[in-house]
mmCIF file of C-alpha atoms in Angstrom:
data_model
loop_
_atom_site.group_PDB
_atom_site.id
_atom_site.type_symbol
_atom_site.label_atom_id
_atom_site.label_comp_id
_atom_site.label_asym_id
_atom_site.label_seq_id
_atom_site.Cartn_x
_atom_site.Cartn_y
_atom_site.Cartn_z
ATOM 1 C CA MET A 1 7.795 -39.727 -1.243
ATOM 2 C CA ASP A 2 4.637 -37.738 -0.653
ATOM 3 C CA ILE A 3 2.857 -36.220 2.331
ATOM 4 C CA ARG A 4 0.226 -38.957 2.413
ATOM 5 C CA GLN A 5 2.902 -41.630 2.860
ATOM 6 C CA LEU A 6 4.329 -39.757 5.832
ATOM 7 C CA LYS A 7 0.888 -39.274 7.382
ATOM 8 C CA TYR A 8 0.129 -42.969 7.012
ATOM 9 C CA PHE A 9 3.507 -43.949 8.419
ATOM 10 C CA LEU A 10 2.911 -41.788 11.501
ATOM 11 C CA GLU A 11 -0.453 -43.459 11.987
ATOM 12 C CA ILE A 12 1.225 -46.887 11.966
ATOM 13 C CA ALA A 13 3.794 -45.669 14.467
ATOM 14 C CA LYS A 14 1.034 -44.315 16.674
ATOM 15 C CA HIS A 15 -0.903 -47.584 16.760
ATOM 16 C CA LYS A 16 2.157 -49.874 16.381
ATOM 17 C CA SER A 17 -0.052 -51.888 14.078
ATOM 18 C CA ILE A 18 -0.694 -51.778 10.350
ATOM 19 C CA THR A 19 -4.104 -53.339 10.921
ATOM 20 C CA LYS A 20 -5.229 -50.733 13.455
ATOM 21 C CA ALA A 21 -3.747 -47.892 11.386
ATOM 22 C CA ALA A 22 -5.653 -49.128 8.313
ATOM 23 C CA GLU A 23 -8.893 -49.117 10.299
ATOM 24 C CA SER A 24 -8.207 -45.592 11.586
ATOM 25 C CA LEU A 25 -7.363 -44.328 8.111
ATOM 26 C CA HIS A 26 -10.267 -46.141 6.446
ATOM 27 C CA VAL A 27 -8.013 -47.851 3.930
ATOM 28 C CA SER A 28 -7.437 -51.534 3.307
ATOM 29 C CA GLN A 29 -4.565 -53.243 5.088
ATOM 30 C CA PRO A 30 -2.982 -54.511 1.823
ATOM 31 C CA ALA A 31 -3.082 -50.992 0.335
ATOM 32 C CA LEU A 32 -1.451 -49.516 3.439
ATOM 33 C CA SER A 33 1.233 -52.239 3.513
ATOM 34 C CA LYS A 34 1.972 -51.639 -0.154
ATOM 35 C CA MET A 35 2.297 -47.885 0.427
ATOM 36 C CA MET A 36 4.716 -48.427 3.325
ATOM 37 C CA LYS A 37 6.764 -50.884 1.275
ATOM 38 C CA GLY A 38 7.013 -48.243 -1.433
ATOM 39 C CA LEU A 39 8.240 -45.668 1.120
ATOM 40 C CA GLU A 40 10.875 -48.091 2.431
ATOM 41 C CA ASP A 41 12.033 -48.914 -1.093
ATOM 42 C CA GLU A 42 12.339 -45.225 -1.914
ATOM 43 C CA LEU A 43 14.376 -44.513 1.228
ATOM 44 C CA GLY A 44 16.357 -47.717 0.848
ATOM 45 C CA ILE A 45 15.956 -48.809 4.464
ATOM 46 C CA PRO A 46 13.342 -50.673 6.572
ATOM 47 C CA LEU A 47 11.117 -48.487 8.723
ATOM 48 C CA ILE A 48 8.810 -51.096 10.245
ATOM 49 C CA ILE A 49 9.500 -54.463 11.904
ATOM 50 C CA ARG A 50 6.489 -56.527 10.960
ATOM 51 C CA SER A 51 5.156 -59.326 13.161
ATOM 52 C CA ASN A 52 1.819 -61.074 13.551
ATOM 53 C CA LYS A 53 0.596 -58.790 16.313
ATOM 54 C CA THR A 54 2.626 -55.561 16.183
ATOM 55 C CA SER A 55 4.491 -53.306 13.808
ATOM 56 C CA ASP A 56 7.475 -51.914 15.658
ATOM 57 C CA ILE A 57 9.466 -48.973 14.326
ATOM 58 C CA THR A 58 13.147 -49.368 13.431
ATOM 59 C CA ASP A 59 15.846 -46.873 14.406
ATOM 60 C CA ALA A 60 15.633 -45.461 10.878
ATOM 61 C CA GLY A 61 11.866 -45.336 11.282
ATOM 62 C CA LEU A 62 12.250 -43.225 14.425
ATOM 63 C CA ILE A 63 14.322 -40.692 12.462
ATOM 64 C CA VAL A 64 11.724 -40.616 9.669
ATOM 65 C CA MET A 65 9.035 -40.164 12.343
ATOM 66 C CA GLU A 66 10.826 -37.111 13.733
ATOM 67 C CA TYR A 67 11.190 -35.448 10.340
ATOM 68 C CA ALA A 68 7.704 -36.438 9.204
ATOM 69 C CA GLN A 69 6.211 -34.722 12.247
ATOM 70 C CA LYS A 70 8.211 -31.553 11.510
ATOM 71 C CA MET A 71 7.221 -31.597 7.844
ATOM 72 C CA LEU A 72 3.546 -32.070 8.594
ATOM 73 C CA LEU A 73 3.698 -29.312 11.200
ATOM 74 C CA LEU A 74 5.230 -26.965 8.616
ATOM 75 C CA MET A 75 2.533 -27.931 6.118
ATOM 76 C CA ASP A 76 -0.136 -27.096 8.687
ATOM 77 C CA GLU A 77 1.554 -23.775 9.480
ATOM 78 C CA MET A 78 1.722 -22.936 5.784
ATOM 79 C CA SER A 79 -1.986 -23.667 5.349
ATOM 80 C CA THR A 80 -2.827 -21.583 8.424
ATOM 81 C CA THR A 81 -0.687 -18.678 7.222
ATOM 82 C CA LEU A 82 -2.227 -18.736 3.763
ATOM 83 C CA ASN A 83 -5.680 -18.874 5.299
ATOM 84 C CA ASP A 84 -4.814 -15.972 7.597
ATOM 85 C CA MET A 85 -3.622 -13.922 4.632
ATOM 86 C CA THR A 86 -6.763 -14.710 2.686
ATOM 87 C CA ASN A 87 -8.870 -13.583 5.628
ATOM 88 C CA LEU A 88 -6.580 -10.625 6.380
ATOM 89 C CA SER A 89 -5.482 -11.951 9.767
ATOM 90 C CA ARG A 90 -2.007 -10.933 8.635
ATOM 91 C CA GLY A 91 -0.277 -9.342 5.671
ATOM 92 C CA GLN A 92 1.992 -6.534 4.498
ATOM 93 C CA ILE A 93 1.359 -3.465 2.376
ATOM 94 C CA HIS A 94 4.103 -1.427 0.698
ATOM 95 C CA ILE A 95 2.890 1.991 -0.418
ATOM 96 C CA GLY A 96 4.478 5.192 -1.731
ATOM 97 C CA ILE A 97 2.877 8.479 -0.673
ATOM 98 C CA PRO A 98 3.878 12.103 -1.348
ATOM 99 C CA PRO A 99 4.520 13.861 2.011
ATOM 100 C CA ILE A 100 1.847 16.475 1.417
ATOM 101 C CA ILE A 101 -0.784 13.774 0.911
ATOM 102 C CA GLY A 102 0.389 11.655 3.802
ATOM 103 C CA SER A 103 0.144 14.487 6.299
ATOM 104 C CA LEU A 104 -3.225 15.705 5.012
ATOM 105 C CA PHE A 105 -5.277 12.554 4.724
ATOM 106 C CA PHE A 106 -3.638 9.334 5.735
ATOM 107 C CA PRO A 107 -3.358 9.458 9.548
ATOM 108 C CA LYS A 108 -7.140 9.030 9.898
ATOM 109 C CA VAL A 109 -7.315 6.427 7.143
ATOM 110 C CA LEU A 110 -4.457 4.375 8.571
ATOM 111 C CA ALA A 111 -5.851 4.559 12.099
ATOM 112 C CA LYS A 112 -9.208 3.214 10.941
ATOM 113 C CA PHE A 113 -7.628 0.525 8.757
ATOM 114 C CA HIS A 114 -5.305 -0.585 11.575
ATOM 115 C CA LYS A 115 -8.237 -0.884 13.944
ATOM 116 C CA THR A 116 -10.060 -3.069 11.418
ATOM 117 C CA TYR A 117 -7.014 -5.157 10.399
ATOM 118 C CA PRO A 118 -4.585 -4.955 13.360
ATOM 119 C CA ASN A 119 -2.177 -7.618 12.056
ATOM 120 C CA VAL A 120 -1.631 -6.062 8.634
ATOM 121 C CA HIS A 121 1.607 -4.075 8.596
ATOM 122 C CA ILE A 122 1.797 -0.977 6.389
ATOM 123 C CA ASN A 123 5.210 0.142 5.151
ATOM 124 C CA ILE A 124 5.100 3.738 3.923
ATOM 125 C CA THR A 125 7.770 5.474 1.862
ATOM 126 C CA GLU A 126 7.409 9.207 1.261
ATOM 127 C CA TYR A 127 8.376 10.354 -2.221
ATOM 128 C CA GLY A 128 7.333 13.270 -4.379
ATOM 129 C CA GLY A 129 4.384 12.465 -6.658
ATOM 130 C CA ALA A 130 6.475 12.014 -9.803
ATOM 131 C CA ARG A 131 8.812 9.592 -8.060
ATOM 132 C CA VAL A 132 5.891 7.614 -6.651
ATOM 133 C CA VAL A 133 4.641 7.029 -10.186
ATOM 134 C CA LYS A 134 8.093 5.956 -11.363
ATOM 135 C CA SER A 135 8.515 3.643 -8.360
ATOM 136 C CA ILE A 136 5.177 1.938 -9.033
ATOM 137 C CA GLU A 137 6.164 1.496 -12.674
ATOM 138 C CA GLU A 138 9.513 -0.035 -11.682
ATOM 139 C CA GLY A 139 7.926 -2.374 -9.133
ATOM 140 C CA GLU A 140 9.280 -0.856 -5.912
ATOM 141 C CA PHE A 141 5.747 -0.617 -4.459
ATOM 142 C CA GLU A 142 2.533 -2.508 -5.074
ATOM 143 C CA LEU A 143 0.531 0.683 -4.819
ATOM 144 C CA GLY A 144 0.967 4.391 -4.348
ATOM 145 C CA VAL A 145 -0.934 7.653 -4.173
ATOM 146 C CA ALA A 146 -0.352 9.903 -7.164
ATOM 147 C CA VAL A 147 -1.560 13.199 -8.541
ATOM 148 C CA LEU A 148 -3.539 12.725 -11.753
ATOM 149 C CA PRO A 149 -3.243 12.482 -14.639
ATOM 150 C CA VAL A 150 -1.165 9.337 -15.058
ATOM 151 C CA SER A 151 -1.145 6.968 -18.019
ATOM 152 C CA GLU A 152 -4.153 4.654 -17.753
ATOM 153 C CA LYS A 153 -2.426 2.388 -20.286
ATOM 154 C CA ASP A 154 0.250 1.687 -17.686
ATOM 155 C CA PHE A 155 -1.666 1.999 -14.410
ATOM 156 C CA ASP A 156 -4.947 1.012 -12.815
ATOM 157 C CA VAL A 157 -6.338 4.205 -11.296
ATOM 158 C CA TYR A 158 -8.657 4.534 -8.266
ATOM 159 C CA PRO A 159 -9.624 8.222 -7.750
ATOM 160 C CA ILE A 160 -9.998 9.406 -4.144
ATOM 161 C CA VAL A 161 -9.735 13.237 -4.066
ATOM 162 C CA GLU A 162 -10.723 16.069 -6.389
ATOM 163 C CA GLU A 163 -10.005 19.654 -5.359
ATOM 164 C CA GLU A 164 -8.714 22.855 -6.903
ATOM 165 C CA LEU A 165 -5.736 25.077 -6.184
ATOM 166 C CA LYS A 166 -6.260 28.435 -4.513
ATOM 167 C CA LEU A 167 -4.100 31.525 -4.416
ATOM 168 C CA LEU A 168 -2.406 32.663 -1.214
ATOM 169 C CA VAL A 169 -1.362 36.320 -0.922
ATOM 170 C CA HIS A 170 -0.356 38.637 1.931
ATOM 171 C CA GLN A 171 -3.191 40.683 3.436
ATOM 172 C CA ASP A 172 -1.560 43.867 2.149
ATOM 173 C CA HIS A 173 -1.315 42.590 -1.418
ATOM 174 C CA PRO A 174 -3.302 44.651 -3.978
ATOM 175 C CA LEU A 175 -5.355 41.543 -4.859
ATOM 176 C CA ALA A 176 -6.098 40.585 -1.233
ATOM 177 C CA ASP A 177 -9.682 41.859 -1.291
ATOM 178 C CA HIS A 178 -10.577 39.992 -4.514
ATOM 179 C CA GLU A 179 -12.803 36.931 -4.358
ATOM 180 C CA THR A 180 -11.342 35.587 -7.608
ATOM 181 C CA VAL A 181 -8.063 36.229 -9.395
ATOM 182 C CA ASN A 182 -7.200 35.308 -12.967
ATOM 183 C CA LEU A 183 -3.810 33.690 -13.221
ATOM 184 C CA HIS A 184 -2.620 36.104 -15.927
ATOM 185 C CA GLU A 185 -2.941 38.917 -13.356
ATOM 186 C CA LEU A 186 0.041 37.344 -11.537
ATOM 187 C CA LYS A 187 2.510 37.632 -14.405
ATOM 188 C CA ASP A 188 4.573 40.254 -12.554
ATOM 189 C CA GLU A 189 4.466 38.482 -9.190
ATOM 190 C CA GLU A 190 7.193 36.493 -7.465
ATOM 191 C CA PHE A 191 6.092 32.908 -6.878
ATOM 192 C CA ILE A 192 6.870 30.448 -4.124
ATOM 193 C CA PHE A 193 6.778 27.051 -5.820
ATOM 194 C CA TYR A 194 6.841 23.444 -4.803
ATOM 195 C CA SER A 195 10.053 21.628 -5.767
ATOM 196 C CA GLU A 196 10.269 19.943 -9.181
ATOM 197 C CA GLU A 197 9.726 16.463 -7.718
ATOM 198 C CA PHE A 198 6.155 17.437 -6.834
ATOM 199 C CA ALA A 199 3.389 17.333 -9.416
ATOM 200 C CA LEU A 200 2.085 20.705 -8.178
ATOM 201 C CA HIS A 201 5.228 22.373 -9.522
ATOM 202 C CA GLN A 202 4.471 21.276 -13.070
ATOM 203 C CA PHE A 203 0.736 22.015 -12.822
ATOM 204 C CA VAL A 204 1.212 25.646 -11.830
ATOM 205 C CA TRP A 205 4.117 26.117 -14.243
ATOM 206 C CA ASP A 206 2.152 24.726 -17.198
ATOM 207 C CA GLU A 207 -0.915 26.835 -16.449
ATOM 208 C CA CYS A 208 1.181 29.993 -16.196
ATOM 209 C CA ILE A 209 2.681 29.194 -19.606
ATOM 210 C CA ASN A 210 -0.834 28.621 -20.961
ATOM 211 C CA GLN A 211 -1.768 32.079 -19.681
ATOM 212 C CA GLY A 212 1.087 33.642 -21.614
ATOM 213 C CA PHE A 213 3.856 34.138 -19.067
ATOM 214 C CA LYS A 214 6.749 32.318 -17.441
ATOM 215 C CA PRO A 215 6.427 32.444 -13.648
ATOM 216 C CA ASN A 216 9.122 34.320 -11.758
ATOM 217 C CA ILE A 217 10.062 31.806 -9.047
ATOM 218 C CA LEU A 218 11.542 33.331 -5.918
ATOM 219 C CA CYS A 219 12.124 30.006 -4.160
ATOM 220 C CA LYS A 220 11.073 26.352 -4.125
ATOM 221 C CA SER A 221 10.176 24.143 -1.189
ATOM 222 C CA SER A 222 8.791 20.729 -0.305
ATOM 223 C CA GLN A 223 6.945 22.059 2.768
ATOM 224 C CA TRP A 224 3.563 23.749 2.469
ATOM 225 C CA ASP A 225 3.852 25.401 5.902
ATOM 226 C CA PHE A 226 7.145 27.034 4.902
ATOM 227 C CA MET A 227 5.587 28.209 1.642
ATOM 228 C CA SER A 228 2.620 29.775 3.431
ATOM 229 C CA GLU A 229 4.914 31.497 5.938
ATOM 230 C CA MET A 230 6.864 32.966 3.028
ATOM 231 C CA VAL A 231 3.578 34.450 1.830
ATOM 232 C CA ALA A 232 2.866 35.691 5.366
ATOM 233 C CA ALA A 233 6.236 37.464 5.245
ATOM 234 C CA ASN A 234 5.045 39.174 2.040
ATOM 235 C CA LEU A 235 7.820 37.632 -0.043
ATOM 236 C CA GLY A 236 5.599 36.314 -2.812
ATOM 237 C CA VAL A 237 2.437 34.432 -3.728
ATOM 238 C CA THR A 238 1.720 30.736 -4.010
ATOM 239 C CA ALA A 239 -1.016 28.313 -5.057
ATOM 240 C CA LEU A 240 -1.952 25.365 -2.844
ATOM 241 C CA PRO A 241 -4.717 22.731 -2.752
ATOM 242 C CA ASP A 242 -7.906 23.589 -0.902
ATOM 243 C CA SER A 243 -7.258 21.046 1.877
ATOM 244 C CA ILE A 244 -3.952 22.713 2.686
ATOM 245 C CA CYS A 245 -5.530 26.151 2.583
ATOM 246 C CA HIS A 246 -7.879 25.057 5.366
ATOM 247 C CA ARG A 247 -4.804 24.434 7.518
ATOM 248 C CA VAL A 248 -3.308 27.864 6.907
ATOM 249 C CA LEU A 249 -4.376 29.828 9.983
ATOM 250 C CA ASN A 250 -2.092 32.862 9.726
ATOM 251 C CA PRO A 251 -4.353 35.962 9.689
ATOM 252 C CA GLU A 252 -1.865 37.809 7.479
ATOM 253 C CA ILE A 253 -2.663 35.455 4.583
ATOM 254 C CA LYS A 254 -5.649 35.828 2.283
ATOM 255 C CA ILE A 255 -6.926 32.833 0.309
ATOM 256 C CA ILE A 256 -8.507 33.562 -3.069
ATOM 257 C CA LYS A 257 -10.104 31.496 -5.838
ATOM 258 C CA LEU A 258 -8.003 31.074 -8.979
ATOM 259 C CA ARG A 259 -9.235 31.146 -12.542
ATOM 260 C CA PRO A 260 -8.915 29.185 -14.683
ATOM 261 C CA VAL A 261 -9.358 26.353 -12.214
ATOM 262 C CA ILE A 262 -6.224 24.287 -11.690
ATOM 263 C CA PRO A 263 -7.511 20.870 -10.567
ATOM 264 C CA TRP A 264 -5.757 18.707 -7.993
ATOM 265 C CA LYS A 265 -6.860 15.101 -8.316
ATOM 266 C CA LEU A 266 -5.470 12.229 -6.279
ATOM 267 C CA ALA A 267 -5.754 8.518 -6.902
ATOM 268 C CA VAL A 268 -4.391 5.239 -5.673
ATOM 269 C CA ILE A 269 -2.522 3.627 -8.566
ATOM 270 C CA THR A 270 -1.165 0.151 -9.266
ATOM 271 C CA LYS A 271 0.810 -1.122 -12.212
ATOM 272 C CA LYS A 272 -1.347 -2.839 -14.824
ATOM 273 C CA GLY A 273 -0.819 -6.578 -14.957
ATOM 274 C CA ARG A 274 1.036 -6.797 -11.637
ATOM 275 C CA TYR A 275 -0.147 -9.227 -8.976
ATOM 276 C CA ILE A 276 -1.634 -7.258 -6.082
ATOM 277 C CA SER A 277 -1.687 -8.967 -2.691
ATOM 278 C CA ASN A 278 -4.936 -9.559 -0.853
ATOM 279 C CA ALA A 279 -3.849 -7.065 1.832
ATOM 280 C CA SER A 280 -3.222 -4.335 -0.749
ATOM 281 C CA ARG A 281 -6.483 -5.021 -2.591
ATOM 282 C CA THR A 282 -8.330 -4.824 0.719
ATOM 283 C CA PHE A 283 -6.586 -1.529 1.499
ATOM 284 C CA ILE A 284 -7.631 -0.056 -1.845
ATOM 285 C CA ASN A 285 -11.248 -1.110 -1.297
ATOM 286 C CA PHE A 286 -11.107 0.291 2.233
ATOM 287 C CA ILE A 287 -9.926 3.669 0.950
ATOM 288 C CA LEU A 288 -12.569 3.791 -1.767
ATOM 289 C CA SER A 289 -15.313 3.023 0.752
ATOM 290 C CA ALA A 290 -14.062 5.642 3.240
ATOM 291 C CA LYS A 291 -13.735 8.753 1.098
ATOM 292 C CA GLN A 292 -15.060 10.890 3.954
ATOM 293 C CA PHE A 293 -11.513 10.792 5.310
ATOM 294 C CA PHE A 294 -10.340 12.613 2.188
ATOM 295 C CA HIS A 295 -12.412 15.734 2.763
ATOM 296 C CA TYR A 296 -11.486 18.551 5.040
ATOM 297 C CA ASN A 297 -13.548 18.724 8.217
#
């Protein structure tokens, strides 16, 4: 049994005539009769009562009619849905985003994308950067936002942000009036660090080691506003990306350039070789064409 047989059978039922159905379908009457005979043989039951003038439908034929109409309707719905997905009338995106990145950049991006593609649903899971990378690798998400570097052997990488970390100190700190501070000058300071699940933790740690000292960590947090308030309370120093520094409005905090530069680069990543849905590919292209949303205003 195939879809064409069902379509042709419904046409016969509509016209109650093989002859008229053949004319409507632009096929020969013998070919149509042969196709119907094949359908009846396959089902093992007559569907049509043939006479000289009409082709009436049997009780079994009425049941086949009912199911044929449902099947053809489902086929049409499937085609429409696939067409809608291709043209982004609908779709779903599953993305992993570190909380710091989500709060900084993505509200504006998502608002603009939703306005452009209102029927595409975006499912966001907030993980630390390291876990986002692992989740992409394990297939939990199609795409995620990660802090570079990541292995370009394992991931396709689409850069979106490039900034540097800056130092935050209390206004009464001895270095507060400096325009630039070398990291090795902080070897005796107490640091407020991001938690280990965040890439920033490892970046600052590694650079301190490169500068010849192990940072003395007073506390760790996953919240940049808490970290900056700890600095405002004169409990230690911290290093945060430039975009976050622009949001720190406490007048008791001084923001200073760090040397050597500790870069903070963000990218959308996908697992190499994985199928990426049309909705997700469109989202990636949208982000890459709207990088103005990833700069502090």
